[in-house]
Amino acid sequence: MNTQNQTGKKRNGPDAGIWVRMVIMLAALGVVVLTIRTLRPPADTEPDSPPAPATAPGAEEFAAKIEVMAQSCAACHGTDGALHTSIPPLAGKPALIMQSQLLAFREDQMPGATVMPRLARGYTEEELRALARHFAELPPGGTTRSTP
Amino acid sequence: MSPSNLNRRDALKLLGAGSLLALGGLPALAATRGPRGRVVVVGGGFGGATAAKYLRRFGPDLEVTLVEPSERFTTCPFTNLYLAGLRTFESLGHGYDELRDRYGVRVVHDTAEDVDADAKTLRLSGGETLEWDRLVLSPGIDIRWGALEGYDEAAAEKAPHAWKAGPQTHLLKRQLEAMEDGGTFILVAPDNPFRCPPGPYERVSMVAAYFKQHKPRSKVLILDAKDAFSKQGVFQEGWREHYGEMIEWVGRSADGRVVRVDADALEVETEFGTIHKADVLNVVPPQQAGLIAHRAGTANDSGWVPIHPRTFESKQVPGIFVVGDATEAAPMPKSGFVANNQAKVAARAIVADLAGEAASEPRWANTCYSLIAPGWGISVANVYEVHDGQLREVPGSGGVSPAGAGREFRRREAEFGQGWYAAIAQDTWGTRPGG
C-alpha cells in the first residue's frame, strides 16, 4: 500500500531522523552560503549588518512590510520569536542558519518538517532572508525576562 | 490625567521594560516615536488583546484603552482538551496585567454598549463614555438564537453549544460525566461560516477520548449541515485509528442537516425527517458577529462585518477597524491565530493612518492544530495576501498534515499544538508558560 510505504519512509528512528536532518541542513547551509557569496554583496550576509540604505528605491517600504510580517511568527514562537516551548525560539539565532532552514523548508528539503514548508511557501526567498535577518537581530529570550 | 502625562509615564515604563528596539521593533520606528491619538479597543480576546498590545508596540505615543467585561478571559481553543480531562479550565484563563503594567494599556472592565461614529465615542454600560480617534472592535461571535428551530437560550441550558468558553463548557462536561456507558453523544455541526472550522471535529475526538477511557460502549454521532469539513481526511483517519467505529459522521447529502431541535426530549430532526435521540446533545448553532459590531453599523445583512482587506477598516463605517471572528474575511478561517494576525496588521495600519502614511502590504498566516487523541495531532497552515483587492491564499502555500504520515509525525504535531497554545497566550496576553 502506498500509505504504508510513505509511513515507513517517514518513520525513521529519532536518531536517524536527527542525523538526516543535520546533514541536509548543513548541505543546504553550504549551498546558501555559496549562493549568497556569489549573488549578494558581502555586507548583506552579516547577521548584524545595517539595514539596507534608505535611499534604495522601495527599501523603506520593504522594511515596513517585513516588520509587520515578522509579527505573524509570534503566534507560534512568542513575541519577537523569543519563547522556548516545543517550538524553537527564533530571536538571536544566526541569520545564515535561519535563512538556510527557511529556504530548505520552502523547497521541501527538510525531512520530517510539519507546518513550516506549508508556511514558508507563502513568502518569497527575499522575504524569508529578510525575516531571518529580522529575528537574528532581536535579543534571545527578550520576552521571557521578568517584567518590571 | 492629561494625555501628555500618560504618555510620558508610559514611555518611561516602556524604556524600563526593555530596549525600545525589542518593544518597538524597527529602530527607525522607535527613533521617530510615532503619531499621537486615542485608540479604543473593544474585546479582550485573541483579536482585541493583541490589537491593544501591538498598537502600543507600533505606536508608543498612542493612548490605548481596552474594554473587556471579564478580568480573566478563557480561550475557546483547548476547551475540547478540558472536556477530555487533558487540561484544567483554569489553565485556559488569561488576565490583563501585562497589557496594563508593561504596555501601558488602560484596561476597563465594562461592557461596550453603543458606538456613535459621528461623535467618535463609545458608551459603556457603567455610564462612562470614551472618546476615540480610531476604534477597534473584536467582539467575536454571538449565537443566532432561533435561527435553528427550537434552539434558543433556554434550550442551550439543556443542549449546550459550549461554543463560548464558560458556564456552557462546564455544563457540557457535567453532562458527559453524568452520562451512562453505552449512551449516545450527538454533535450538531453548522454550515459555513462559523467560529473554528475544525472545532466540532476536534470536539467529537476529545469526547471519544473520554468515552474510550471511561464509557467505552458509548457512541458519537455528528450530524452535519455540510458535505465536507476542515482537515476531513486526517480527522477520519485518526478516528479509525483510535476509536474504530465509535464515531459516525453524517454529511448533508446523507441527511445530516438538522432543521429542528427539541432540547427537552434531547431529540433533533433532520432535513428529511429523521429523528435522532441523544443522551448528551451538543448543538453548535448558526452564528453572527458580536452585538457591538451591529450597534456600530459595521455588520451587513449576512450578520458579519465586511472589511477593507489591506487594513481591516470597516467598509461601512470609516475610522472603525474590525478584527477576528466577527469579520467577513474568507478564505481566512475564524480562528484565534487569524484574529491575532489580523489585529497586528490593523494595529500597524492604524498607526500609519494616524501618521498620514500608507499601510504596508500585509500578509497573514494561520496555523490550526487539532488533537484527535493524546499524542496524536494534526494541523492546517496557510498564508494569505491581498490580490486584486481580495483576500486569497498565497498560491502554492498552505495545506493540511499529510495522510498516512505515521505516529511520530502526529506525536510531534500534538506537541507543537501545546507549544502553539503557550506561544499565542504569551503573545496575546503575556501569560508565561507554566506560570
Coordinates of C-alpha atoms in Angstrom, one line a residue:
Chain A
M1 CA 0.0 0.0 0.0
N2 CA 1.2 3.5 -0.8
T3 CA 0.4 4.9 2.6
Q4 CA 2.3 2.1 4.3
N5 CA 5.4 2.9 2.2
Q6 CA 5.0 6.6 3.0
T7 CA 4.6 5.8 6.7
G8 CA 7.6 3.6 6.7
K9 CA 9.8 6.2 4.9
K10 CA 8.9 8.9 7.4
R11 CA 9.2 6.7 10.4
N12 CA 13.0 6.7 10.8
G13 CA 14.2 6.2 14.4
P14 CA 14.6 9.5 16.2
D15 CA 18.4 9.3 15.9
A16 CA 18.4 8.6 12.2
G17 CA 15.9 11.5 11.7
I18 CA 18.2 14.0 13.5
W19 CA 21.3 12.9 11.6
V20 CA 19.5 13.1 8.2
R21 CA 18.1 16.5 9.1
M22 CA 21.5 17.7 10.3
V23 CA 23.3 16.5 7.2
I24 CA 20.7 18.0 4.9
M25 CA 20.7 21.3 6.9
L26 CA 24.5 21.6 6.7
A27 CA 24.4 20.8 3.0
A28 CA 21.6 23.4 2.5
L29 CA 23.6 25.9 4.6
G30 CA 26.6 25.3 2.3
V31 CA 24.6 25.9 -0.8
V32 CA 23.0 29.1 0.7
V33 CA 26.4 30.4 1.8
L34 CA 27.8 29.9 -1.7
T35 CA 24.7 31.3 -3.3
I36 CA 24.8 34.4 -1.1
R37 CA 28.6 34.9 -1.6
T38 CA 28.2 34.8 -5.3
L39 CA 25.0 36.7 -5.7
R40 CA 24.9 39.3 -2.9
P41 CA 27.2 42.0 -1.6
P42 CA 29.1 40.6 1.4
A43 CA 27.8 43.2 3.8
D44 CA 24.3 41.7 3.5
T45 CA 25.4 38.3 4.6
E46 CA 26.4 39.5 8.1
P47 CA 23.7 38.9 10.7
D48 CA 24.2 42.3 12.3
S49 CA 24.7 44.3 9.1
P50 CA 22.9 47.6 9.0
P51 CA 19.6 47.7 7.2
A52 CA 19.6 48.4 3.5
P53 CA 20.2 52.2 2.9
A54 CA 17.0 54.1 2.9
T55 CA 18.0 55.7 -0.4
A56 CA 17.5 52.4 -2.3
P57 CA 14.1 52.5 -4.0
G58 CA 11.4 50.7 -2.1
A59 CA 13.8 49.8 0.8
E60 CA 11.7 51.6 3.5
E61 CA 8.5 50.1 2.2
F62 CA 10.1 46.6 2.1
A63 CA 11.4 47.1 5.7
A64 CA 8.0 48.1 6.9
K65 CA 6.4 45.1 5.2
I66 CA 8.9 42.7 6.8
E67 CA 8.4 44.4 10.2
V68 CA 4.6 43.6 10.1
M69 CA 5.1 40.2 8.5
A70 CA 7.6 39.1 11.2
Q71 CA 4.9 39.6 13.9
S72 CA 2.9 36.7 12.4
C73 CA 5.6 34.3 13.6
A74 CA 4.9 35.3 17.3
A75 CA 1.7 33.3 17.4
C76 CA 3.8 30.1 17.5
H77 CA 7.3 31.4 18.5
G78 CA 6.3 34.0 21.1
T79 CA 6.6 37.8 20.9
D80 CA 9.7 38.7 18.9
G81 CA 10.3 35.0 18.4
A82 CA 11.8 34.7 21.9
L83 CA 9.7 32.0 23.6
H84 CA 11.1 28.5 24.3
T85 CA 8.5 25.7 24.0
S86 CA 8.2 22.5 22.0
I87 CA 8.5 25.1 19.1
P88 CA 12.0 26.6 19.0
P89 CA 12.7 30.3 19.5
L90 CA 14.0 32.5 16.7
A91 CA 15.4 35.5 18.4
G92 CA 19.1 35.9 18.3
K93 CA 19.8 32.8 16.1
P94 CA 22.4 33.3 13.4
A95 CA 20.8 34.7 10.3
L96 CA 22.6 32.4 7.9
I97 CA 21.3 29.3 9.7
M98 CA 17.8 30.6 9.8
Q99 CA 18.0 31.6 6.1
S100 CA 19.2 28.1 5.1
Q101 CA 16.4 26.5 7.2
L102 CA 13.7 28.7 5.8
L103 CA 14.8 28.2 2.2
A104 CA 15.1 24.4 2.8
F105 CA 11.5 24.4 4.2
R106 CA 10.4 26.4 1.2
E107 CA 12.0 23.8 -1.2
D108 CA 10.6 20.9 0.9
Q109 CA 14.2 19.8 1.7
M110 CA 13.6 19.3 5.4
P111 CA 12.6 15.7 6.1
G112 CA 10.2 15.3 9.0
A113 CA 9.1 19.0 8.8
T114 CA 5.5 19.6 9.7
V115 CA 3.9 23.0 9.2
M116 CA 6.9 25.1 8.2
P117 CA 7.1 24.1 4.5
R118 CA 3.4 25.0 4.1
L119 CA 4.1 28.4 5.6
A120 CA 7.4 29.1 4.0
R121 CA 5.9 28.7 0.6
G122 CA 3.8 31.8 1.4
Y123 CA 6.8 34.1 1.2
T124 CA 9.4 34.9 -1.4
E125 CA 13.1 34.0 -0.9
E126 CA 13.9 37.7 -0.4
E127 CA 11.2 37.9 2.3
L128 CA 12.5 34.8 4.0
R129 CA 16.0 36.1 4.0
A130 CA 14.8 39.4 5.5
L131 CA 12.7 37.7 8.1
A132 CA 15.8 35.6 9.2
R133 CA 17.8 38.9 9.5
H134 CA 15.0 40.5 11.5
F135 CA 14.9 37.7 14.1
A136 CA 18.7 37.4 14.2
E137 CA 18.9 41.0 15.4
L138 CA 16.5 40.5 18.3
P139 CA 17.7 39.7 21.8
P140 CA 17.4 36.0 22.6
G141 CA 14.9 35.4 25.4
G142 CA 13.9 39.0 25.2
T143 CA 10.3 38.4 26.1
T144 CA 10.8 35.7 28.7
R145 CA 12.6 38.1 31.1
S146 CA 10.6 39.0 34.2
T147 CA 8.6 42.2 33.7
P148 CA 9.3 45.3 35.9
Chain B
M1 CA -4.8 62.7 34.0
S2 CA -3.7 64.6 30.9
P3 CA -2.7 62.7 27.8
S4 CA 0.8 64.1 27.8
N5 CA 1.4 62.9 31.4
L6 CA 0.1 59.4 30.5
N7 CA 2.4 59.3 27.5
R8 CA 5.5 60.4 29.4
R9 CA 4.9 58.0 32.2
D10 CA 4.2 55.1 29.9
A11 CA 7.2 56.0 27.8
L12 CA 9.4 55.7 30.9
K13 CA 7.7 52.4 31.7
L14 CA 8.4 51.1 28.3
L15 CA 12.0 52.2 28.5
G16 CA 12.3 50.3 31.8
A17 CA 10.7 47.2 30.4
G18 CA 13.4 46.6 27.8
S19 CA 15.1 48.3 24.9
L20 CA 12.9 50.2 22.5
L21 CA 14.4 48.1 19.8
A22 CA 12.8 45.0 21.4
L23 CA 9.5 46.6 22.0
G24 CA 9.1 48.8 19.0
G25 CA 10.8 46.6 16.5
L26 CA 12.2 48.7 13.7
P27 CA 14.9 51.1 15.0
A28 CA 13.5 53.7 12.7
L29 CA 10.1 53.5 14.2
A30 CA 11.4 53.7 17.7
A31 CA 13.6 56.7 16.9
T32 CA 10.8 58.7 15.4
R33 CA 8.3 57.5 18.1
G34 CA 5.1 57.8 16.1
P35 CA 1.8 59.6 15.9
R36 CA -0.4 60.6 18.9
G37 CA -4.0 59.7 19.2
R38 CA -6.6 57.9 21.2
V39 CA -7.5 54.3 20.2
V40 CA -10.2 52.3 22.0
V41 CA -10.2 48.6 21.6
V42 CA -13.4 46.6 22.4
G43 CA -13.0 42.9 23.3
G44 CA -10.1 41.3 25.2
G45 CA -9.8 38.0 23.3
F46 CA -7.2 37.0 20.7
G47 CA -8.0 39.9 18.4
G48 CA -8.6 42.7 20.9
A49 CA -5.8 42.0 23.4
T50 CA -3.3 41.6 20.5
A51 CA -4.5 44.8 18.9
A52 CA -4.0 46.7 22.2
K53 CA -0.5 45.4 22.7
Y54 CA 0.7 45.9 19.2
L55 CA -0.8 49.4 18.9
R56 CA 1.5 50.3 21.8
R57 CA 4.4 48.5 20.2
F58 CA 4.0 50.2 16.8
G59 CA 2.8 53.5 18.2
P60 CA 4.3 54.1 21.7
D61 CA 2.7 57.6 21.9
L62 CA -0.8 56.3 21.4
E63 CA -3.3 56.3 24.2
V64 CA -4.8 52.8 24.1
T65 CA -7.9 51.8 26.1
L66 CA -9.1 48.2 26.2
V67 CA -12.7 47.5 27.1
E68 CA -13.4 43.9 28.2
P69 CA -16.0 42.8 30.8
S70 CA -14.1 39.9 32.2
E71 CA -11.0 40.2 34.4
R72 CA -9.9 36.8 33.1
F73 CA -10.5 35.7 29.5
T74 CA -10.9 31.9 28.9
T75 CA -10.0 30.8 25.4
C76 CA -12.2 28.6 23.3
P77 CA -9.2 26.8 21.9
F78 CA -8.2 23.9 24.1
T79 CA -11.7 23.8 25.9
N80 CA -12.0 20.5 24.0
L81 CA -8.9 19.2 25.8
Y82 CA -10.6 20.3 29.1
L83 CA -13.6 18.1 28.1
A84 CA -11.3 15.2 27.7
G85 CA -9.6 15.8 31.0
L86 CA -6.3 16.8 29.4
R87 CA -6.3 20.4 30.6
T88 CA -7.7 22.3 33.5
F89 CA -10.2 25.0 32.8
E90 CA -8.0 27.4 34.9
S91 CA -5.0 26.9 32.6
L92 CA -7.1 28.4 29.7
G93 CA -7.7 31.7 31.5
H94 CA -5.6 34.8 30.9
G95 CA -5.5 38.2 32.6
Y96 CA -4.6 41.7 31.5
D97 CA -1.7 42.5 33.9
E98 CA 1.0 42.6 31.2
L99 CA -1.1 44.8 28.9
R100 CA -1.6 47.3 31.8
D101 CA 1.7 47.1 33.5
R102 CA 4.2 46.5 30.7
Y103 CA 2.5 48.0 27.7
G104 CA 0.7 50.9 29.4
V105 CA -2.8 50.0 28.1
R106 CA -5.7 51.3 30.1
V107 CA -7.9 48.3 30.8
V108 CA -11.5 49.0 31.6
H109 CA -13.6 46.0 32.8
D110 CA -17.0 47.1 31.4
T111 CA -19.3 46.2 28.6
A112 CA -19.4 48.3 25.4
E113 CA -22.9 49.5 25.0
D114 CA -23.1 51.7 21.9
V115 CA -21.0 53.5 19.3
D116 CA -21.5 57.0 18.0
A117 CA -19.4 57.0 14.8
D118 CA -20.0 60.7 14.1
A119 CA -19.1 61.9 17.6
K120 CA -16.4 59.2 17.8
T121 CA -17.5 58.0 21.2
L122 CA -18.1 54.6 22.8
R123 CA -20.6 54.4 25.6
L124 CA -20.1 51.8 28.3
S125 CA -22.7 50.0 30.4
G126 CA -21.3 51.5 33.6
G127 CA -22.0 55.0 32.3
E128 CA -18.6 56.1 31.1
T129 CA -18.2 57.5 27.6
L130 CA -14.8 57.0 25.9
E131 CA -13.7 59.3 23.1
W132 CA -11.6 57.8 20.3
D133 CA -9.7 58.8 17.1
R134 CA -9.8 55.2 15.9
L135 CA -11.9 52.4 17.2
V136 CA -11.1 48.7 17.1
L137 CA -13.9 46.1 17.5
S138 CA -13.0 42.5 18.2
P139 CA -16.3 41.3 19.6
G140 CA -16.1 37.6 18.5
I141 CA -19.4 35.8 17.7
D142 CA -22.9 35.8 19.0
I143 CA -25.3 32.9 18.7
R144 CA -28.2 33.5 16.3
W145 CA -30.8 32.3 18.7
G146 CA -33.8 30.8 16.9
A147 CA -32.1 30.6 13.5
L148 CA -32.2 26.8 14.1
E149 CA -35.8 26.0 15.1
G150 CA -36.2 25.2 18.7
Y151 CA -32.7 26.3 19.7
D152 CA -33.0 29.4 22.0
E153 CA -31.2 30.4 25.2
A154 CA -33.5 28.1 27.3
A155 CA -32.7 25.2 25.0
A156 CA -29.0 25.8 25.4
E157 CA -29.3 25.1 29.1
K158 CA -30.3 21.5 28.2
A159 CA -28.5 21.1 25.0
P160 CA -25.3 23.2 25.4
H161 CA -23.5 24.8 22.5
A162 CA -20.3 25.3 24.6
W163 CA -19.0 27.4 21.7
K164 CA -18.1 30.2 24.1
A165 CA -15.8 29.2 26.9
G166 CA -17.5 29.5 30.3
P167 CA -20.6 28.1 32.0
Q168 CA -21.7 26.3 28.8
T169 CA -18.3 24.4 28.7
H170 CA -18.8 23.3 32.3
L171 CA -22.4 22.2 31.6
L172 CA -21.3 20.0 28.7
K173 CA -18.6 18.4 30.8
R174 CA -21.0 17.7 33.7
Q175 CA -23.4 16.1 31.2
L176 CA -20.7 13.9 29.7
E177 CA -19.6 12.8 33.2
A178 CA -23.2 12.0 34.2
M179 CA -24.0 10.0 31.0
E180 CA -24.3 6.2 31.4
D181 CA -21.8 4.0 29.5
G182 CA -23.5 3.0 26.2
G183 CA -25.1 6.4 25.7
T184 CA -25.1 8.4 22.5
F185 CA -23.4 11.8 22.2
I186 CA -24.7 13.9 19.3
L187 CA -23.0 16.9 17.9
V188 CA -24.9 19.1 15.5
A189 CA -22.5 20.9 13.2
P190 CA -23.4 24.2 11.4
D191 CA -23.0 25.3 7.8
N192 CA -20.1 27.7 7.0
P193 CA -19.1 30.3 8.1
F194 CA -18.7 29.7 11.8
R195 CA -16.1 30.0 14.6
C196 CA -13.2 27.5 14.4
P197 CA -13.9 25.3 11.3
P198 CA -12.1 22.2 12.8
G199 CA -13.6 22.8 16.2
P200 CA -16.6 20.5 16.0
Y201 CA -14.4 17.6 14.8
E202 CA -11.8 18.1 17.5
R203 CA -14.7 18.3 20.0
V204 CA -16.0 14.8 19.0
S205 CA -12.4 13.5 19.0
M206 CA -11.9 14.6 22.6
V207 CA -15.4 13.3 23.7
A208 CA -14.4 10.0 22.1
A209 CA -11.1 10.1 24.0
Y210 CA -13.1 10.5 27.2
F211 CA -15.5 7.7 26.3
K212 CA -12.8 5.3 25.3
Q213 CA -11.3 5.6 28.8
H214 CA -14.4 5.9 30.9
K215 CA -17.5 4.8 28.9
P216 CA -16.2 2.5 26.1
R217 CA -19.6 1.3 24.9
S218 CA -20.8 4.8 24.0
K219 CA -21.4 6.2 20.5
V220 CA -20.6 9.6 19.0
L221 CA -22.7 10.9 16.1
I222 CA -22.0 14.1 14.1
L223 CA -25.0 15.4 12.2
D224 CA -23.5 18.0 9.7
A225 CA -25.1 20.7 7.6
K226 CA -22.0 20.4 5.3
D227 CA -20.7 17.7 2.9
A228 CA -17.1 18.4 3.7
F229 CA -15.2 19.8 6.7
S230 CA -11.8 21.1 7.7
K231 CA -8.9 18.5 7.7
Q232 CA -11.5 15.9 6.9
G233 CA -9.2 13.1 5.6
V234 CA -6.8 13.2 8.5
F235 CA -9.6 13.5 11.1
Q236 CA -11.3 10.4 9.7
E237 CA -8.0 8.5 9.5
G238 CA -7.3 9.4 13.2
W239 CA -10.9 8.4 14.2
R240 CA -10.5 5.0 12.7
E241 CA -7.1 4.5 14.2
H242 CA -8.1 5.5 17.7
Y243 CA -11.8 4.9 18.1
G244 CA -12.7 2.3 15.5
E245 CA -16.5 2.5 14.8
M246 CA -17.2 4.8 17.8
I247 CA -17.5 8.0 15.7
E248 CA -20.0 8.3 12.9
W249 CA -20.2 11.3 10.7
V250 CA -23.3 12.0 8.6
G251 CA -22.9 14.8 6.0
R252 CA -25.6 16.9 4.5
S253 CA -26.3 14.7 1.4
A254 CA -26.7 11.7 3.7
D255 CA -29.4 13.7 5.5
G256 CA -27.1 15.1 8.2
R257 CA -28.6 18.6 8.2
V258 CA -30.5 19.3 11.4
V259 CA -33.6 21.6 11.0
R260 CA -35.2 21.3 14.4
V261 CA -34.1 20.8 18.0
D262 CA -36.2 19.5 20.8
A263 CA -34.0 20.2 23.8
D264 CA -36.5 18.8 26.4
A265 CA -36.6 15.4 24.6
L266 CA -32.9 15.7 23.6
E267 CA -34.0 15.0 20.0
V268 CA -33.1 16.5 16.7
E269 CA -34.9 16.3 13.3
T270 CA -33.0 16.3 10.0
E271 CA -34.0 17.9 6.7
F272 CA -35.7 14.7 5.5
G273 CA -37.5 13.9 8.7
T274 CA -35.2 11.5 10.6
I275 CA -35.4 11.8 14.3
H276 CA -32.2 11.2 16.3
K277 CA -32.3 10.8 20.1
A278 CA -29.3 11.7 22.2
D279 CA -28.2 11.2 25.8
V280 CA -26.0 14.3 25.5
L281 CA -26.8 16.8 22.8
N282 CA -24.3 19.4 21.8
V283 CA -25.6 21.9 19.3
V284 CA -23.2 24.2 17.5
P285 CA -25.7 26.7 16.2
P286 CA -25.5 29.4 13.4
Q287 CA -23.6 32.5 14.4
Q288 CA -23.0 36.1 13.6
A289 CA -20.7 39.0 14.6
G290 CA -20.9 40.1 18.2
L291 CA -23.6 42.7 19.1
I292 CA -21.4 45.8 19.3
A293 CA -20.4 45.3 15.6
H294 CA -24.1 45.6 14.7
R295 CA -24.7 48.5 17.1
A296 CA -21.7 50.3 15.4
G297 CA -23.3 49.8 12.0
T298 CA -20.4 47.8 10.7
A299 CA -22.2 44.5 10.1
N300 CA -24.2 43.8 6.9
D301 CA -27.2 41.6 6.2
S302 CA -25.1 38.4 6.4
G303 CA -24.6 39.2 10.1
W304 CA -20.8 39.6 9.6
V305 CA -18.6 42.6 9.1
P306 CA -17.2 43.5 5.6
I307 CA -13.7 45.0 5.8
H308 CA -11.1 46.6 3.6
P309 CA -8.7 43.7 3.3
R310 CA -5.4 45.7 3.5
T311 CA -6.3 47.4 6.8
F312 CA -9.4 45.7 8.2
E313 CA -11.1 49.0 8.4
S314 CA -14.9 48.6 8.2
K315 CA -16.2 49.1 4.7
Q316 CA -19.4 50.7 6.2
V317 CA -18.0 52.9 8.9
P318 CA -14.7 54.7 8.3
G319 CA -12.4 55.0 11.4
I320 CA -13.7 51.7 12.9
F321 CA -11.4 48.7 12.4
V322 CA -12.8 45.2 13.0
V323 CA -10.8 42.0 13.5
G324 CA -11.3 38.4 14.4
D325 CA -14.3 36.1 14.1
A326 CA -16.8 38.9 13.5
T327 CA -15.3 39.8 10.1
E328 CA -16.1 38.5 6.6
A329 CA -12.5 37.5 5.7
A330 CA -12.8 34.3 3.8
P331 CA -10.7 32.3 2.9
M332 CA -9.2 33.1 6.3
P333 CA -10.9 30.9 8.9
K334 CA -12.4 32.3 12.1
S335 CA -9.5 31.2 14.3
G336 CA -7.6 32.7 17.3
F337 CA -4.4 32.7 15.3
V338 CA -6.0 34.6 12.4
A339 CA -7.6 37.1 14.9
N340 CA -4.1 37.7 16.4
N341 CA -2.6 38.2 13.0
Q342 CA -5.4 40.4 11.7
A343 CA -5.0 42.6 14.9
K344 CA -1.3 43.2 14.2
V345 CA -2.0 44.2 10.6
A346 CA -4.8 46.5 11.7
A347 CA -2.7 48.0 14.5
R348 CA 0.1 48.8 12.1
A349 CA -2.5 50.3 9.6
I350 CA -4.0 52.5 12.3
V351 CA -0.5 53.8 13.3
A352 CA 0.2 54.5 9.6
D353 CA -3.2 56.1 9.2
L354 CA -2.7 58.4 12.2
A355 CA 0.7 59.4 10.9
G356 CA -0.8 60.1 7.5
E357 CA 1.2 57.3 5.8
A358 CA 0.0 54.4 3.6
A359 CA -0.3 50.9 5.2
S360 CA 2.3 48.4 4.1
E361 CA 1.5 45.4 2.0
P362 CA 0.1 42.8 4.5
R363 CA 0.5 39.1 4.8
W364 CA -1.3 36.9 7.3
A365 CA -0.5 33.4 8.5
N366 CA -2.7 30.8 10.1
T367 CA -1.8 27.5 11.8
C368 CA -4.6 25.5 13.5
Y369 CA -3.7 22.4 15.4
S370 CA -6.3 19.8 16.3
L371 CA -5.9 17.0 18.8
I372 CA -7.5 13.7 17.8
A373 CA -6.2 11.6 20.7
P374 CA -3.5 12.2 23.3
G375 CA -0.2 12.4 21.4
W376 CA -2.0 12.4 18.0
G377 CA -2.2 15.9 16.5
I378 CA -3.0 17.3 13.0
S379 CA -2.7 20.8 11.5
V380 CA -3.7 23.1 8.8
A381 CA -1.5 26.0 7.9
N382 CA -1.9 28.8 5.3
V383 CA -0.6 32.2 4.3
Y384 CA -2.9 34.9 3.0
E385 CA -2.4 38.0 0.9
V386 CA -4.4 40.7 -0.9
H387 CA -4.7 40.2 -4.6
D388 CA -6.8 42.5 -6.8
G389 CA -8.4 43.9 -3.7
Q390 CA -9.5 40.4 -2.5
L391 CA -8.1 38.2 0.2
R392 CA -6.7 34.9 -1.0
E393 CA -4.3 32.1 -0.1
V394 CA -0.8 32.7 -1.5
P395 CA -0.7 30.3 -4.4
G396 CA 1.4 27.2 -3.7
S397 CA 1.3 27.8 0.1
G398 CA -0.6 26.1 2.8
G399 CA -2.1 22.7 3.3
V400 CA -3.1 20.0 5.8
S401 CA -0.9 17.4 7.5
P402 CA -0.3 14.6 5.1
A403 CA -2.4 11.5 5.1
G404 CA -0.7 8.3 6.4
A405 CA 2.2 10.3 7.9
G406 CA 2.6 7.9 10.8
R407 CA 2.7 8.0 14.6
E408 CA 5.9 10.1 15.1
F409 CA 4.6 12.9 12.8
R410 CA 1.3 13.0 14.6
R411 CA 3.0 13.0 18.0
R412 CA 5.2 15.9 17.1
E413 CA 2.1 17.9 15.8
A414 CA 0.4 17.2 19.1
E415 CA 3.5 18.6 20.9
F416 CA 3.6 21.6 18.6
G417 CA -0.1 22.2 19.4
Q418 CA 0.9 22.6 23.0
G419 CA 3.7 24.9 22.1
W420 CA 1.4 27.0 19.9
Y421 CA -1.0 27.5 22.8
A422 CA 1.7 28.6 25.1
A423 CA 3.1 31.0 22.5
I424 CA -0.1 32.6 21.4
A425 CA -1.2 33.1 25.1
Q426 CA 2.2 34.7 25.7
D427 CA 2.0 36.9 22.6
T428 CA -1.7 37.9 23.2
W429 CA -2.0 38.3 27.0
G430 CA 1.6 37.9 28.2
T431 CA 0.8 34.6 30.0
R432 CA 4.1 32.8 30.9
P433 CA 4.2 29.1 30.2
G434 CA 3.7 27.2 33.4
G435 CA 3.2 30.4 35.3

